[in-house]
mmCIF file of C-alpha atoms and ligand atoms in Angstrom:
data_model
loop_
_atom_site.group_PDB
_atom_site.id
_atom_site.type_symbol
_atom_site.label_atom_id
_atom_site.label_comp_id
_atom_site.label_asym_id
_atom_site.label_seq_id
_atom_site.Cartn_x
_atom_site.Cartn_y
_atom_site.Cartn_z
ATOM 1 C CA MET Z 1319 58.331 -68.953 196.540
ATOM 2 C CA ASP Z 1320 60.825 -65.946 197.249
ATOM 3 C CA THR Z 1321 58.449 -63.125 198.159
ATOM 4 C CA THR Z 1322 61.708 -61.007 199.435
ATOM 5 C CA LEU Z 1323 60.934 -57.372 198.781
ATOM 6 C CA LYS Z 1324 63.372 -55.795 196.927
ATOM 7 C CA ALA Z 1325 64.323 -52.231 197.950
ATOM 8 C CA GLY Z 1326 62.402 -49.890 196.531
ATOM 9 C CA THR Z 1327 63.140 -47.271 193.719
ATOM 10 C CA ALA Z 1328 63.639 -44.252 195.900
ATOM 11 C CA GLY Z 1329 60.571 -42.346 193.749
ATOM 12 C CA GLN Z 1330 57.598 -40.501 195.242
ATOM 13 C CA ASP Z 1331 55.311 -42.813 194.293
ATOM 14 C CA ASN Z 1332 57.172 -45.694 196.675
ATOM 15 C CA VAL Z 1333 57.429 -43.023 199.531
ATOM 16 C CA ASP Z 1334 53.434 -41.964 198.774
ATOM 17 C CA HIS Z 1335 52.654 -45.635 198.937
ATOM 18 C CA TYR Z 1336 54.685 -46.849 201.689
ATOM 19 C CA THR Z 1337 53.417 -43.945 203.535
ATOM 20 C CA ASN Z 1338 49.777 -44.675 203.165
ATOM 21 C CA ILE Z 1339 50.891 -48.430 204.151
ATOM 22 C CA LEU Z 1340 52.047 -47.141 207.059
ATOM 23 C CA TYR Z 1341 49.293 -44.879 208.071
ATOM 24 C CA GLN Z 1342 47.054 -47.691 207.640
ATOM 25 C CA MET Z 1343 48.612 -49.696 210.066
ATOM 26 C CA GLN Z 1344 48.953 -47.329 212.516
ATOM 27 C CA LEU Z 1345 45.272 -46.227 212.417
ATOM 28 C CA ILE Z 1346 44.262 -50.129 213.101
ATOM 29 C CA ARG Z 1347 46.978 -50.254 216.070
ATOM 30 C CA ARG Z 1348 45.644 -46.953 217.654
ATOM 31 C CA PHE Z 1349 41.494 -47.792 216.648
ATOM 32 C CA GLU Z 1350 42.104 -50.877 218.376
ATOM 33 C CA GLU Z 1351 44.072 -49.520 221.867
ATOM 34 C CA ARG Z 1352 41.332 -46.802 221.941
ATOM 35 C CA SER Z 1353 38.591 -49.518 221.535
ATOM 36 C CA ALA Z 1354 40.330 -51.472 224.447
ATOM 37 C CA GLU Z 1355 39.868 -48.693 226.637
ATOM 38 C CA LEU Z 1356 36.332 -47.462 225.738
ATOM 39 C CA TYR Z 1357 35.686 -51.087 226.196
ATOM 40 C CA THR Z 1358 37.155 -51.001 229.913
ATOM 41 C CA GLN Z 1359 34.616 -47.854 230.465
ATOM 42 C CA SER Z 1360 31.950 -49.698 229.294
ATOM 43 C CA LEU Z 1361 30.785 -47.699 226.222
ATOM 44 C CA ILE Z 1362 31.807 -50.743 223.949
ATOM 45 C CA ARG Z 1363 29.996 -53.682 225.133
ATOM 46 C CA GLY Z 1364 29.584 -57.001 224.260
ATOM 47 C CA PHE Z 1365 32.595 -59.085 222.487
ATOM 48 C CA LEU Z 1366 35.702 -57.360 221.381
ATOM 49 C CA HIS Z 1367 38.727 -59.190 219.563
ATOM 50 C CA LEU Z 1368 41.646 -57.511 218.837
ATOM 51 C CA TYR Z 1369 44.191 -57.598 216.065
ATOM 52 C CA VAL Z 1370 46.892 -55.765 217.444
ATOM 53 C CA GLY Z 1371 50.274 -56.820 215.666
ATOM 54 C CA GLU Z 1372 48.086 -58.479 212.767
ATOM 55 C CA GLU Z 1373 47.647 -55.519 210.681
ATOM 56 C CA ALA Z 1374 50.212 -56.544 208.266
ATOM 57 C CA VAL Z 1375 48.095 -59.100 206.955
ATOM 58 C CA ALA Z 1376 44.920 -57.301 206.495
ATOM 59 C CA VAL Z 1377 47.058 -53.816 204.772
ATOM 60 C CA GLY Z 1378 49.042 -56.100 202.434
ATOM 61 C CA VAL Z 1379 46.418 -58.190 201.272
ATOM 62 C CA MET Z 1380 44.248 -55.403 200.797
ATOM 63 C CA GLN Z 1381 46.610 -53.834 198.482
ATOM 64 C CA ALA Z 1382 46.503 -56.645 196.175
ATOM 65 C CA LEU Z 1383 42.441 -56.471 195.797
ATOM 66 C CA THR Z 1384 40.080 -53.693 193.819
ATOM 67 C CA GLY Z 1385 36.777 -52.353 194.631
ATOM 68 C CA GLU Z 1386 34.981 -55.051 192.852
ATOM 69 C CA ASP Z 1387 36.178 -58.102 194.835
ATOM 70 C CA SER Z 1388 34.663 -58.939 197.709
ATOM 71 C CA ILE Z 1389 35.836 -59.244 201.206
ATOM 72 C CA LEU Z 1390 34.431 -61.673 204.446
ATOM 73 C CA SER Z 1391 36.220 -62.080 207.610
ATOM 74 C CA THR Z 1392 35.877 -63.873 210.892
ATOM 75 C CA TYR Z 1393 35.371 -61.465 214.481
ATOM 76 C CA ARG Z 1394 38.574 -60.235 214.690
ATOM 77 C CA GLU Z 1395 38.213 -58.102 211.707
ATOM 78 C CA HIS Z 1396 38.013 -54.182 212.460
ATOM 79 C CA GLY Z 1397 41.799 -54.126 210.691
ATOM 80 C CA HIS Z 1398 40.110 -55.752 207.665
ATOM 81 C CA ALA Z 1399 36.937 -53.365 207.846
ATOM 82 C CA LEU Z 1400 39.776 -50.167 208.206
ATOM 83 C CA ALA Z 1401 41.895 -51.689 205.623
ATOM 84 C CA ARG Z 1402 38.974 -51.909 202.952
ATOM 85 C CA GLY Z 1403 37.949 -48.276 203.674
ATOM 86 C CA VAL Z 1404 34.935 -48.677 205.433
ATOM 87 C CA ASP Z 1405 34.243 -45.504 207.395
ATOM 88 C CA ALA Z 1406 36.136 -45.556 211.164
ATOM 89 C CA GLY Z 1407 33.015 -43.496 212.286
ATOM 90 C CA ARG Z 1408 30.749 -46.054 211.441
ATOM 91 C CA ILE Z 1409 32.533 -48.844 212.757
ATOM 92 C CA MET Z 1410 32.900 -46.872 216.110
ATOM 93 C CA ALA Z 1411 29.338 -46.395 216.130
ATOM 94 C CA GLU Z 1412 28.478 -50.347 215.521
ATOM 95 C CA MET Z 1413 30.808 -51.063 218.353
ATOM 96 C CA TYR Z 1414 29.062 -48.270 220.430
ATOM 97 C CA GLY Z 1415 25.144 -50.385 219.438
ATOM 98 C CA LYS Z 1416 24.129 -46.802 217.599
ATOM 99 C CA GLN Z 1417 22.072 -46.760 214.673
ATOM 100 C CA GLU Z 1418 24.701 -45.059 212.766
ATOM 101 C CA GLY Z 1419 26.645 -48.160 212.686
ATOM 102 C CA CYS Z 1420 27.435 -50.064 209.800
ATOM 103 C CA SER Z 1421 25.364 -52.674 210.760
ATOM 104 C CA ARG Z 1422 22.882 -50.277 212.355
ATOM 105 C CA GLY Z 1423 24.418 -51.342 215.946
ATOM 106 C CA ARG Z 1424 22.470 -54.662 215.551
ATOM 107 C CA GLY Z 1425 25.992 -56.467 215.041
ATOM 108 C CA GLY Z 1426 28.584 -54.992 217.264
ATOM 109 C CA SER Z 1427 32.265 -55.602 217.140
ATOM 110 C CA MET Z 1428 31.876 -58.907 215.347
ATOM 111 C CA HIS Z 1429 29.789 -58.369 212.790
ATOM 112 C CA LEU Z 1430 30.648 -55.283 210.893
ATOM 113 C CA PHE Z 1431 29.029 -55.138 207.724
ATOM 114 C CA ASP Z 1432 29.774 -52.705 204.581
ATOM 115 C CA ALA Z 1433 27.716 -53.502 201.197
ATOM 116 C CA SER Z 1434 29.015 -50.662 199.431
ATOM 117 C CA LYS Z 1435 32.710 -51.455 200.116
ATOM 118 C CA LYS Z 1436 32.040 -55.216 199.292
ATOM 119 C CA PHE Z 1437 32.983 -56.188 203.148
ATOM 120 C CA TYR Z 1438 30.330 -58.906 204.082
ATOM 121 C CA GLY Z 1439 31.037 -59.409 207.406
ATOM 122 C CA GLY Z 1440 32.580 -59.865 210.352
ATOM 123 C CA ASN Z 1441 31.174 -63.278 211.256
ATOM 124 C CA ALA Z 1442 31.400 -64.816 214.544
ATOM 125 C CA ILE Z 1443 30.992 -68.695 213.644
ATOM 126 C CA VAL Z 1444 34.444 -70.141 213.659
ATOM 127 C CA GLY Z 1445 34.902 -71.466 209.550
ATOM 128 C CA GLY Z 1446 31.163 -70.270 209.155
ATOM 129 C CA HIS Z 1447 32.102 -67.627 206.625
ATOM 130 C CA LEU Z 1448 34.267 -69.948 204.523
ATOM 131 C CA PRO Z 1449 31.259 -72.025 202.394
ATOM 132 C CA MET Z 1450 29.438 -68.400 202.048
ATOM 133 C CA ALA Z 1451 32.814 -67.381 200.591
ATOM 134 C CA VAL Z 1452 33.025 -70.017 198.175
ATOM 135 C CA GLY Z 1453 29.413 -69.664 197.123
ATOM 136 C CA MET Z 1454 30.208 -65.718 196.983
ATOM 137 C CA ALA Z 1455 33.076 -66.425 194.320
ATOM 138 C CA LEU Z 1456 30.863 -69.622 192.695
ATOM 139 C CA ALA Z 1457 28.079 -66.571 192.124
ATOM 140 C CA ALA Z 1458 31.052 -64.781 190.602
ATOM 141 C CA LYS Z 1459 31.956 -66.868 188.486
ATOM 142 C CA LYS Z 1460 28.575 -67.926 187.039
ATOM 143 C CA GLN Z 1461 27.663 -64.383 186.358
ATOM 144 C CA GLY Z 1462 31.244 -63.803 184.317
ATOM 145 C CA LYS Z 1463 32.756 -60.896 186.713
ATOM 146 C CA ALA Z 1464 36.146 -60.871 186.952
ATOM 147 C CA SER Z 1465 36.213 -60.404 190.487
ATOM 148 C CA VAL Z 1466 38.126 -62.505 193.226
ATOM 149 C CA THR Z 1467 36.722 -62.843 196.850
ATOM 150 C CA CYS Z 1468 38.885 -62.937 199.603
ATOM 151 C CA CYS Z 1469 38.095 -64.673 202.846
ATOM 152 C CA PHE Z 1470 40.301 -64.142 205.968
ATOM 153 C CA PHE Z 1471 40.029 -66.591 208.619
ATOM 154 C CA GLY Z 1472 42.406 -67.834 211.281
ATOM 155 C CA GLU Z 1473 44.200 -71.601 211.914
ATOM 156 C CA GLY Z 1474 41.460 -72.456 213.909
ATOM 157 C CA ALA Z 1475 39.086 -72.312 211.548
ATOM 158 C CA ALA Z 1476 41.218 -74.494 209.190
ATOM 159 C CA ALA Z 1477 40.504 -77.358 212.005
ATOM 160 C CA GLU Z 1478 36.962 -76.955 211.274
ATOM 161 C CA GLY Z 1479 34.939 -79.407 208.826
ATOM 162 C CA GLU Z 1480 33.408 -76.115 207.241
ATOM 163 C CA PHE Z 1481 37.279 -75.432 205.858
ATOM 164 C CA HIS Z 1482 37.689 -78.344 204.316
ATOM 165 C CA GLU Z 1483 34.301 -78.690 202.577
ATOM 166 C CA ALA Z 1484 34.724 -75.575 201.071
ATOM 167 C CA MET Z 1485 38.264 -76.407 199.991
ATOM 168 C CA ASN Z 1486 36.559 -79.269 198.484
ATOM 169 C CA LEU Z 1487 33.806 -77.303 196.717
ATOM 170 C CA ALA Z 1488 36.503 -74.012 195.840
ATOM 171 C CA ALA Z 1489 38.912 -76.587 194.072
ATOM 172 C CA LEU Z 1490 35.989 -78.873 192.176
ATOM 173 C CA TRP Z 1491 34.358 -76.030 190.908
ATOM 174 C CA SER Z 1492 37.461 -73.845 190.008
ATOM 175 C CA VAL Z 1493 36.416 -70.613 192.122
ATOM 176 C CA PRO Z 1494 38.169 -67.122 192.032
ATOM 177 C CA LEU Z 1495 39.184 -67.494 195.844
ATOM 178 C CA LEU Z 1496 41.729 -66.144 197.741
ATOM 179 C CA LEU Z 1497 41.853 -67.846 200.963
ATOM 180 C CA VAL Z 1498 43.942 -66.026 203.637
ATOM 181 C CA CYS Z 1499 44.752 -67.860 206.751
ATOM 182 C CA GLU Z 1500 45.916 -65.888 209.108
ATOM 183 C CA ASN Z 1501 47.997 -68.361 211.416
ATOM 184 C CA ASN Z 1502 48.730 -66.748 214.763
ATOM 185 C CA LEU Z 1503 49.315 -69.802 216.356
ATOM 186 C CA TYR Z 1504 46.485 -69.628 218.915
ATOM 187 C CA ALA Z 1505 42.853 -70.956 218.817
ATOM 188 C CA MET Z 1506 41.914 -68.880 221.903
ATOM 189 C CA GLY Z 1507 43.978 -70.782 224.553
ATOM 190 C CA THR Z 1508 44.460 -73.639 221.843
ATOM 191 C CA ALA Z 1509 48.280 -73.682 220.492
ATOM 192 C CA ILE Z 1510 48.213 -74.980 216.880
ATOM 193 C CA ARG Z 1511 50.232 -77.903 217.922
ATOM 194 C CA PHE Z 1512 47.180 -79.025 220.081
ATOM 195 C CA SER Z 1513 44.862 -78.674 217.125
ATOM 196 C CA HIS Z 1514 46.434 -79.597 214.036
ATOM 197 C CA SER Z 1515 47.898 -82.908 213.056
ATOM 198 C CA GLU Z 1516 49.430 -81.241 210.065
ATOM 199 C CA THR Z 1517 50.720 -77.807 211.377
ATOM 200 C CA HIS Z 1518 52.342 -76.712 208.078
ATOM 201 C CA LEU Z 1519 48.971 -75.336 206.927
ATOM 202 C CA GLU Z 1520 49.360 -74.988 203.253
ATOM 203 C CA LYS Z 1521 49.717 -78.672 202.744
ATOM 204 C CA LYS Z 1522 45.847 -78.528 203.929
ATOM 205 C CA GLY Z 1523 45.375 -76.527 200.331
ATOM 206 C CA GLU Z 1524 47.706 -79.375 198.745
ATOM 207 C CA GLY Z 1525 45.663 -81.914 199.283
ATOM 208 C CA TYR Z 1526 42.837 -80.567 197.231
ATOM 209 C CA GLY Z 1527 45.329 -79.729 194.556
ATOM 210 C CA MET Z 1528 45.088 -75.962 195.253
ATOM 211 C CA ALA Z 1529 47.916 -73.393 194.702
ATOM 212 C CA THR Z 1530 49.413 -72.780 197.846
ATOM 213 C CA MET Z 1531 51.862 -69.833 199.266
ATOM 214 C CA VAL Z 1532 53.442 -69.256 202.473
ATOM 215 C CA VAL Z 1533 54.351 -65.629 203.618
ATOM 216 C CA ASP Z 1534 55.683 -63.702 206.657
ATOM 217 C CA GLY Z 1535 52.766 -61.956 208.016
ATOM 218 C CA MET Z 1536 54.590 -59.917 210.018
ATOM 219 C CA ASP Z 1537 56.268 -57.932 207.066
ATOM 220 C CA VAL Z 1538 53.665 -55.877 205.087
ATOM 221 C CA LEU Z 1539 56.069 -55.604 201.915
ATOM 222 C CA LYS Z 1540 56.300 -59.294 201.487
ATOM 223 C CA VAL Z 1541 52.531 -59.938 202.168
ATOM 224 C CA GLU Z 1542 51.246 -57.038 199.564
ATOM 225 C CA ALA Z 1543 53.870 -59.109 197.025
ATOM 226 C CA ALA Z 1544 52.786 -62.321 198.114
ATOM 227 C CA ALA Z 1545 48.901 -60.976 197.621
ATOM 228 C CA LYS Z 1546 49.659 -59.400 194.618
ATOM 229 C CA GLN Z 1547 51.106 -62.547 193.010
ATOM 230 C CA ALA Z 1548 48.354 -65.088 194.697
ATOM 231 C CA VAL Z 1549 45.053 -62.324 193.247
ATOM 232 C CA ASP Z 1550 47.110 -62.284 189.603
ATOM 233 C CA THR Z 1551 47.048 -66.122 189.442
ATOM 234 C CA ILE Z 1552 43.759 -66.434 190.406
ATOM 235 C CA ARG Z 1553 42.507 -64.026 188.000
ATOM 236 C CA GLN Z 1554 44.684 -65.646 185.211
ATOM 237 C CA THR Z 1555 43.326 -69.283 185.901
ATOM 238 C CA GLY Z 1556 40.203 -68.364 187.808
ATOM 239 C CA LYS Z 1557 41.050 -70.993 190.504
ATOM 240 C CA PRO Z 1558 41.461 -70.833 194.382
ATOM 241 C CA LEU Z 1559 44.618 -70.096 195.903
ATOM 242 C CA LEU Z 1560 45.304 -70.750 199.717
ATOM 243 C CA LEU Z 1561 47.540 -68.159 201.094
ATOM 244 C CA VAL Z 1562 48.933 -68.812 205.042
ATOM 245 C CA ALA Z 1563 50.262 -65.459 206.641
ATOM 246 C CA ASN Z 1564 52.241 -66.495 209.634
ATOM 247 C CA THR Z 1565 51.899 -63.841 212.488
ATOM 248 C CA TYR Z 1566 50.987 -63.374 215.919
ATOM 249 C CA ARG Z 1567 48.111 -61.221 218.154
ATOM 250 C CA PHE Z 1568 50.140 -59.373 220.956
ATOM 251 C CA ARG Z 1569 46.963 -59.064 223.105
ATOM 252 C CA ALA Z 1570 44.666 -61.686 224.729
ATOM 253 C CA HIS Z 1571 42.110 -63.722 222.338
ATOM 254 C CA SER Z 1572 39.424 -61.485 223.426
ATOM 255 C CA MET Z 1573 38.704 -59.150 226.361
ATOM 256 C CA PHE Z 1574 38.362 -62.058 228.337
ATOM 257 C CA ASP Z 1575 41.214 -64.029 228.288
ATOM 258 C CA ALA Z 1576 43.514 -64.352 231.440
ATOM 259 C CA GLU Z 1577 46.647 -65.203 228.812
ATOM 260 C CA LEU Z 1578 47.612 -68.623 230.571
ATOM 261 C CA TYR Z 1579 48.233 -70.579 227.765
ATOM 262 C CA ARG Z 1580 51.640 -68.603 226.521
ATOM 263 C CA GLU Z 1581 54.575 -67.297 228.378
ATOM 264 C CA LYS Z 1582 55.054 -63.413 228.383
ATOM 265 C CA THR Z 1583 58.472 -64.305 226.968
ATOM 266 C CA GLU Z 1584 57.009 -65.455 223.667
ATOM 267 C CA VAL Z 1585 54.777 -62.547 223.506
ATOM 268 C CA GLU Z 1586 58.070 -59.940 224.098
ATOM 269 C CA GLU Z 1587 59.651 -61.843 221.291
ATOM 270 C CA TRP Z 1588 57.106 -61.533 218.775
ATOM 271 C CA LYS Z 1589 56.550 -57.850 219.477
ATOM 272 C CA GLN Z 1590 60.685 -57.632 218.279
ATOM 273 C CA LYS Z 1591 58.855 -58.519 215.188
ATOM 274 C CA ASP Z 1592 56.447 -56.005 215.587
ATOM 275 C CA PRO Z 1593 55.252 -54.626 211.468
ATOM 276 C CA ILE Z 1594 54.731 -50.736 212.399
ATOM 277 C CA PRO Z 1595 58.466 -50.247 213.565
ATOM 278 C CA ALA Z 1596 59.523 -52.586 210.938
ATOM 279 C CA LEU Z 1597 58.345 -50.763 208.184
ATOM 280 C CA TYR Z 1598 58.868 -47.319 209.529
ATOM 281 C CA ARG Z 1599 62.778 -48.647 209.828
ATOM 282 C CA TYR Z 1600 62.747 -49.502 206.124
ATOM 283 C CA MET Z 1601 61.305 -46.362 205.037
ATOM 284 C CA LYS Z 1602 63.997 -44.838 207.150
ATOM 285 C CA GLU Z 1603 66.728 -46.534 205.584
ATOM 286 C CA GLN Z 1604 65.184 -46.429 201.962
ATOM 287 C CA PHE Z 1605 63.944 -43.043 201.745
ATOM 288 C CA GLY Z 1606 65.163 -41.020 204.645
ATOM 289 C CA PHE Z 1607 61.457 -40.883 206.435
ATOM 290 C CA SER Z 1608 61.691 -38.769 208.873
ATOM 291 C CA GLU Z 1609 60.147 -38.726 212.700
ATOM 292 C CA ALA Z 1610 58.279 -35.743 211.856
ATOM 293 C CA ALA Z 1611 56.999 -37.293 208.993
ATOM 294 C CA PHE Z 1612 55.970 -40.326 211.360
ATOM 295 C CA GLN Z 1613 54.165 -37.794 213.542
ATOM 296 C CA GLY Z 1614 52.452 -36.471 210.898
ATOM 297 C CA ILE Z 1615 50.809 -39.849 210.366
ATOM 298 C CA GLU Z 1616 50.182 -40.282 213.937
ATOM 299 C CA SER Z 1617 48.361 -36.672 214.243
ATOM 300 C CA LYS Z 1618 46.453 -37.635 211.331
ATOM 301 C CA VAL Z 1619 45.311 -41.291 212.833
ATOM 302 C CA GLU Z 1620 44.309 -39.347 216.255
ATOM 303 C CA GLU Z 1621 42.196 -36.583 214.727
ATOM 304 C CA GLU Z 1622 40.389 -39.415 212.871
ATOM 305 C CA ILE Z 1623 40.044 -41.970 216.002
ATOM 306 C CA LYS Z 1624 38.636 -38.718 217.921
ATOM 307 C CA ALA Z 1625 36.027 -37.868 215.376
ATOM 308 C CA ALA Z 1626 35.170 -41.347 214.579
ATOM 309 C CA ILE Z 1627 34.523 -41.546 218.668
ATOM 310 C CA ASP Z 1628 32.461 -38.165 218.531
ATOM 311 C CA PHE Z 1629 30.535 -39.657 215.752
ATOM 312 C CA ALA Z 1630 29.445 -42.759 217.771
ATOM 313 C CA GLU Z 1631 28.573 -40.639 220.777
ATOM 314 C CA LYS Z 1632 26.294 -38.360 218.900
ATOM 315 C CA GLY Z 1633 25.048 -41.604 217.309
ATOM 316 C CA LYS Z 1634 21.150 -42.224 218.332
ATOM 317 C CA TRP Z 1635 20.414 -45.438 220.035
ATOM 318 C CA GLU Z 1636 17.562 -47.958 218.379
ATOM 319 C CA PRO Z 1637 14.121 -46.886 219.555
ATOM 320 C CA VAL Z 1638 11.997 -49.575 221.231
ATOM 321 C CA GLU Z 1639 9.338 -49.681 218.177
ATOM 322 C CA GLU Z 1640 12.299 -50.224 216.031
ATOM 323 C CA LEU Z 1641 13.647 -53.696 217.830
ATOM 324 C CA THR Z 1642 11.981 -56.503 215.482
ATOM 325 C CA ARG Z 1643 12.975 -55.154 212.467
ATOM 326 C CA PHE Z 1644 15.239 -56.974 210.480
ATOM 327 C CA VAL Z 1645 14.607 -59.454 212.398
ATOM 328 C CA HIS Z 1646 12.737 -60.852 209.034
ATOM 329 C CA SER Z 1647 13.902 -59.762 205.607
ATOM 330 C CA GLU Z 1648 12.538 -56.412 204.034
ATOM 331 C CA THR Z 1649 13.602 -54.624 201.748
ATOM 332 C CA GLN Z 1650 15.732 -51.919 202.498
ATOM 333 C CA THR Z 1651 15.703 -48.259 201.224
ATOM 334 C CA ASN Z 1652 19.028 -47.001 202.200
HETATM 335 C C1 TPP R 2616 31.687 -72.832 215.317
HETATM 336 C C2 TPP R 2616 32.157 -72.273 216.501
HETATM 337 N N1 TPP R 2616 33.197 -72.978 217.431
HETATM 338 C C3 TPP R 2616 33.675 -72.521 218.526
HETATM 339 C C4 TPP R 2616 33.597 -71.083 218.411
HETATM 340 C C5 TPP R 2616 34.121 -70.147 219.616
HETATM 341 N N2 TPP R 2616 35.262 -69.562 219.487
HETATM 342 C C6 TPP R 2616 35.405 -68.350 219.294
HETATM 343 S S1 TPP R 2616 37.201 -67.303 218.771
HETATM 344 C C7 TPP R 2616 37.596 -69.227 218.602
HETATM 345 C C8 TPP R 2616 39.008 -69.305 218.013
HETATM 346 C C9 TPP R 2616 39.256 -69.201 217.024
HETATM 347 O O1 TPP R 2616 40.786 -69.485 216.242
HETATM 348 P P1 TPP R 2616 41.025 -68.792 215.040
HETATM 349 O O2 TPP R 2616 40.357 -69.026 213.869
HETATM 350 O O3 TPP R 2616 42.607 -69.232 214.824
HETATM 351 O O4 TPP R 2616 41.413 -67.165 214.934
HETATM 352 P P2 TPP R 2616 41.859 -66.120 215.980
HETATM 353 O O5 TPP R 2616 40.835 -65.694 217.195
HETATM 354 O O6 TPP R 2616 43.371 -66.537 216.364
HETATM 355 O O7 TPP R 2616 42.090 -64.782 215.125
HETATM 356 C C10 TPP R 2616 36.940 -70.105 219.323
HETATM 357 C C11 TPP R 2616 37.203 -71.711 219.256
HETATM 358 C C12 TPP R 2616 32.988 -70.108 217.758
HETATM 359 N N3 TPP R 2616 32.933 -69.014 217.776
HETATM 360 N N4 TPP R 2616 32.316 -70.778 216.664
#
């Protein structure tokens, strides 16, 4: 399908909407850049996988979802969590390992979780959350809820057995599931051509009789349009849909990656498609959005990140006597 966005009407609603999208992408970008700095200062430890370059996918898709819909993600999930509205301070505190973190400091960067936002992780096992997402969508269907479950995963996960089991059952059981494959071309150091016999990933959905869509994941407005159409289709049919978003990560796989598997020139070429300046340019052309207005977004983002870091730094470490709590299930009162 053609998801090319036509120039919007220059009404205030559109300016506000696009400004919000631009703000969200910039928040994710700066949050991650700051996280990388904090990591090099050993204030954040463990693993850290940055989403820089892929912001348009999380922000675009999230526009199509309501608060009743559920979201599952991978270990590269700061962007999804922020776009979903998980509090930046609680995310930062989680990465610091503090009790005030959204997973009580037990999960770290890879296991952000906020049930109040129906944000069900942050999962470290590649493909491991796909069967969970099918189960959640099945539960919603059985309970007669109108909600859609949205599951983000990389193209590396689409080479896993769990992906195929999940696709088969989702299609067989007709569950309201939006599968968002973020194809950033690399699974750690493995280029897609070395791990997929069929690199047109949408064909894997067709093989299971599933509706599919492909979108330019570097264009937030195209992602938003595609995601809205996808979610409408799922709500109408009750069936799953595979949306492949072609994107790119500008930074290394994680903080431990010398990036020997790709040329610097390739990275530079993709940076020309950076979704943030692209939307800024579009807004300038369409609405005369000014440099000063962009600076306003930048200041708001800086303040929010500063507040998040302050919150994390003031947080409490887990007392030693608490360490065995939540190892086995227990009723949570808060
Ligand atoms: C089952 C499993 N196998 C291997 C790993 C190690 N691993 C971590 S990330 C990764 C690459 C996954 O790439 P992709 O799904 O494309 O996501 P991306 O990192 O590109 O967002 C691998 C192989 C793992 N975490 N889980």
